[in-house]
mmCIF file with all atom_site columns, C-alpha atoms in Angstrom:
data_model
loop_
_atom_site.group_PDB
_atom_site.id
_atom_site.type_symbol
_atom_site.label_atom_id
_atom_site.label_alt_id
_atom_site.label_comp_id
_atom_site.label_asym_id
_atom_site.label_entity_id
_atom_site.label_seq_id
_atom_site.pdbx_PDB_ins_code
_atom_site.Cartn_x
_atom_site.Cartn_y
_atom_site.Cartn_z
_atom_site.occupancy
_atom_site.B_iso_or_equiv
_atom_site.pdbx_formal_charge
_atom_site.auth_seq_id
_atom_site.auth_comp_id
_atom_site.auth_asym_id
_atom_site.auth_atom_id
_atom_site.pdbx_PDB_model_num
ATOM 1  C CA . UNK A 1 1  ? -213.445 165.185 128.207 1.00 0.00 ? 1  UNK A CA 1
ATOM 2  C CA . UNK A 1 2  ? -213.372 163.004 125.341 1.00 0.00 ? 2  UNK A CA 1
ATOM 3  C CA . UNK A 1 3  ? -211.540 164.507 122.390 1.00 0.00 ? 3  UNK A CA 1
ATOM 4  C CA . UNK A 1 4  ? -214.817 164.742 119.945 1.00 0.00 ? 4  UNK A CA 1
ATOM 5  C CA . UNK A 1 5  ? -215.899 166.663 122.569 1.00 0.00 ? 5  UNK A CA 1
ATOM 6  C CA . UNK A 1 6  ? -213.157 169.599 121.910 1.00 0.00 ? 6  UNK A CA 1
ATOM 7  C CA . UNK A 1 7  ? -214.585 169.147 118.321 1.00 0.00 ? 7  UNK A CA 1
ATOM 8  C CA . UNK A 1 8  ? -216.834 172.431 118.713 1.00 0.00 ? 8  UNK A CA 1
ATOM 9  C CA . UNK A 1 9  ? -216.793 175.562 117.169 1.00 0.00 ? 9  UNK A CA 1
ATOM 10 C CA . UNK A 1 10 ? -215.498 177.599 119.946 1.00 0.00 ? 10 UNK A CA 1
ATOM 11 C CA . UNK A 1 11 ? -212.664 175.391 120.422 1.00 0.00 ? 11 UNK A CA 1
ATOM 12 C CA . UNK A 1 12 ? -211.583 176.442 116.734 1.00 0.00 ? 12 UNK A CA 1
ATOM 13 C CA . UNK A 1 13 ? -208.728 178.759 115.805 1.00 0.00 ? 13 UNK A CA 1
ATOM 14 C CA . UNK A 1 14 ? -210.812 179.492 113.002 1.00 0.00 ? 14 UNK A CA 1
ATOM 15 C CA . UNK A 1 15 ? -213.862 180.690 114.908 1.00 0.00 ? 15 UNK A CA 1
ATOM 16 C CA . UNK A 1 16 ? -214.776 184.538 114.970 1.00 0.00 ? 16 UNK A CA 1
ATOM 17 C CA . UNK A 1 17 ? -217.589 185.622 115.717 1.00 0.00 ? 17 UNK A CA 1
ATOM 18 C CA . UNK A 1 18 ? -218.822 188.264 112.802 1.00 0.00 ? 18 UNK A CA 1
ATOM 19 C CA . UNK A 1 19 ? -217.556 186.531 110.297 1.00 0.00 ? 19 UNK A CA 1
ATOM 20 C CA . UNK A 1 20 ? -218.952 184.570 107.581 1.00 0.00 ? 20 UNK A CA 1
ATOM 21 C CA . UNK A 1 21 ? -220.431 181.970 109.672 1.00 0.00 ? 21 UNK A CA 1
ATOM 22 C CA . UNK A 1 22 ? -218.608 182.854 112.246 1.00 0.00 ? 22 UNK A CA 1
ATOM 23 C CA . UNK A 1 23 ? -215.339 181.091 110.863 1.00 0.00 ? 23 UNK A CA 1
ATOM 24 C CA . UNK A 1 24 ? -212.608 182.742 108.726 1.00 0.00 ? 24 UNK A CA 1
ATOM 25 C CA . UNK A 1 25 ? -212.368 179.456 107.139 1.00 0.00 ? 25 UNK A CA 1
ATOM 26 C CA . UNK A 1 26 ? -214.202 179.067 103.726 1.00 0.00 ? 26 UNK A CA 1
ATOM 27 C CA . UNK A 1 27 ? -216.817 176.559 104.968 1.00 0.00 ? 27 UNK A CA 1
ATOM 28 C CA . UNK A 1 28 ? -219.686 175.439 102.861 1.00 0.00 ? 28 UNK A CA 1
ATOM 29 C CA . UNK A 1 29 ? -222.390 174.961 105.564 1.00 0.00 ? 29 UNK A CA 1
ATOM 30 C CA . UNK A 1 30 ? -223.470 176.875 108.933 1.00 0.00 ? 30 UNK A CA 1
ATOM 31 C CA . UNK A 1 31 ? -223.502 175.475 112.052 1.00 0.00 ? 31 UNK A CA 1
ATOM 32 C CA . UNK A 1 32 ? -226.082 176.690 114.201 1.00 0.00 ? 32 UNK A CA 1
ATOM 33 C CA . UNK A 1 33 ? -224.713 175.677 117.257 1.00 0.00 ? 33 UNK A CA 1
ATOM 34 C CA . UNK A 1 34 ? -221.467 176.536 118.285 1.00 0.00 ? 34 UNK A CA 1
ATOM 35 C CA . UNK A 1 35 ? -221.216 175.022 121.646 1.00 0.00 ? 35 UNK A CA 1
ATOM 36 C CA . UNK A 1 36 ? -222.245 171.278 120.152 1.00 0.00 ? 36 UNK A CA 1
ATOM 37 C CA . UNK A 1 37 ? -219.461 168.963 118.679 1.00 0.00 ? 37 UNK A CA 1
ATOM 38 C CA . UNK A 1 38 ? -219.444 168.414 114.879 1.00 0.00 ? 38 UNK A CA 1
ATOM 39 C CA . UNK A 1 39 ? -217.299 166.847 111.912 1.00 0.00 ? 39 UNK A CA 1
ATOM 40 C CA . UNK A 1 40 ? -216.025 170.614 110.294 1.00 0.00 ? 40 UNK A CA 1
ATOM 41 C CA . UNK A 1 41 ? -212.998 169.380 108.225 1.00 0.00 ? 41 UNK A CA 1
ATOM 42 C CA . UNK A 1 42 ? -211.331 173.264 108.901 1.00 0.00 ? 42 UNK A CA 1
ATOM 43 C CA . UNK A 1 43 ? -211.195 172.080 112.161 1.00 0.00 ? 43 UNK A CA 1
ATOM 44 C CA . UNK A 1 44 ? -208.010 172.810 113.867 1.00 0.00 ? 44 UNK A CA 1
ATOM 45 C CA . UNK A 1 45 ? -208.010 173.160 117.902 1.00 0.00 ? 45 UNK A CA 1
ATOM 46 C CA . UNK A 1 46 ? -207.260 176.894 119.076 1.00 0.00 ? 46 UNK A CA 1
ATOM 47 C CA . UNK A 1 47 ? -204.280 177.317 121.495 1.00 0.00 ? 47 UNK A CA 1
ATOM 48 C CA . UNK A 1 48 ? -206.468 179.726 123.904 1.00 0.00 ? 48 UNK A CA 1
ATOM 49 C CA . UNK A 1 49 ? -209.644 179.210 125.376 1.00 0.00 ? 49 UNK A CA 1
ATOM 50 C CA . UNK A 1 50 ? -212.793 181.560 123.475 1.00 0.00 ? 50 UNK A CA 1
ATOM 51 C CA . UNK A 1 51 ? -214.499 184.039 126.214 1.00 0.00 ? 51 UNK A CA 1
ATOM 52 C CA . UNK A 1 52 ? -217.292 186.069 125.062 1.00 0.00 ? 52 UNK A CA 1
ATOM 53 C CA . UNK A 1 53 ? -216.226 190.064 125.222 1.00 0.00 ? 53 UNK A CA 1
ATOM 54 C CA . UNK A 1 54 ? -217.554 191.755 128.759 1.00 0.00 ? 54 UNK A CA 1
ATOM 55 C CA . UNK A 1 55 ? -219.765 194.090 127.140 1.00 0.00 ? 55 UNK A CA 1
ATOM 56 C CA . UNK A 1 56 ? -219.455 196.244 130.040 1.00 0.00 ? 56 UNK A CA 1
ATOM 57 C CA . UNK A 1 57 ? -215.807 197.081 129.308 1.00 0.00 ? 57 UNK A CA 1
ATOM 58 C CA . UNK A 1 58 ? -217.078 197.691 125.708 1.00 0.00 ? 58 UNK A CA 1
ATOM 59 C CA . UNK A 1 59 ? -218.864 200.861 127.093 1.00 0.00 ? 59 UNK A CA 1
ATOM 60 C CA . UNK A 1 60 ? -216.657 201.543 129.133 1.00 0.00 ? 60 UNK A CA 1
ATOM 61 C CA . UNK A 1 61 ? -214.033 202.114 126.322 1.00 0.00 ? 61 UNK A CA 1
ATOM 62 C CA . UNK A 1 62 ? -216.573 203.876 124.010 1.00 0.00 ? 62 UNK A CA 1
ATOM 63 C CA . UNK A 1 63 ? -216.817 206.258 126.689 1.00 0.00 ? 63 UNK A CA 1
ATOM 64 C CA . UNK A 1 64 ? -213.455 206.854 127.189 1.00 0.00 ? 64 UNK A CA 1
ATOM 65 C CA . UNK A 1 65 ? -212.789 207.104 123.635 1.00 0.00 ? 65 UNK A CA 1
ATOM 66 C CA . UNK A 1 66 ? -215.478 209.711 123.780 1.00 0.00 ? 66 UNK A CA 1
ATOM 67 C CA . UNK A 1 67 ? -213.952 211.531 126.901 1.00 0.00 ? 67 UNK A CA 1
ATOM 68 C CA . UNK A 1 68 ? -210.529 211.785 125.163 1.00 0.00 ? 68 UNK A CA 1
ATOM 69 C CA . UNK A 1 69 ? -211.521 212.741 121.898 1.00 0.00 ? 69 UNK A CA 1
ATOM 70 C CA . UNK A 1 70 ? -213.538 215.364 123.331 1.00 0.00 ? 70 UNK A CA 1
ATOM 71 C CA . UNK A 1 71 ? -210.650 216.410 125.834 1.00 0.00 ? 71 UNK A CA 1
ATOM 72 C CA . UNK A 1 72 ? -213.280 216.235 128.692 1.00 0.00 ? 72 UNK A CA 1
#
């Protein structure tokens, strides 16, 4: 891969999704796609890979949130 390549927003320490343009850096401009490389001068390459959440262990903690609080 060549090293512009890495240049993406999901490749960014910065990026969270949520967030002001999805970056907790204060960036002036949105970029729409995340996947694509750009020239972001917060850039700074994140140690860990970004995986999107499993939304089925999402529910699956609600519910047991629910279960306990209830005490069922």
């Amino acid at each position: 891969m060549v090293e512009f390549e890495k240049h993406t927003c999901i490749n960014c320490r910065f990026y969270q999704p949520g967030a002001h343009y999805d970056c907790h850096e204060n960036v002036d401009e949105l970029v729409k796609d995340k996947n694509r490389p750009n020239f972001c001068e917060s850039f700074s390459l994140s140690d860990k890979p970004y995986s999107k959440p499993d939304p089925s262990l999402s529910s699956q903690k609600a519910k047991q949130a629910f279960d306990s609080f209830f005490n069922i």
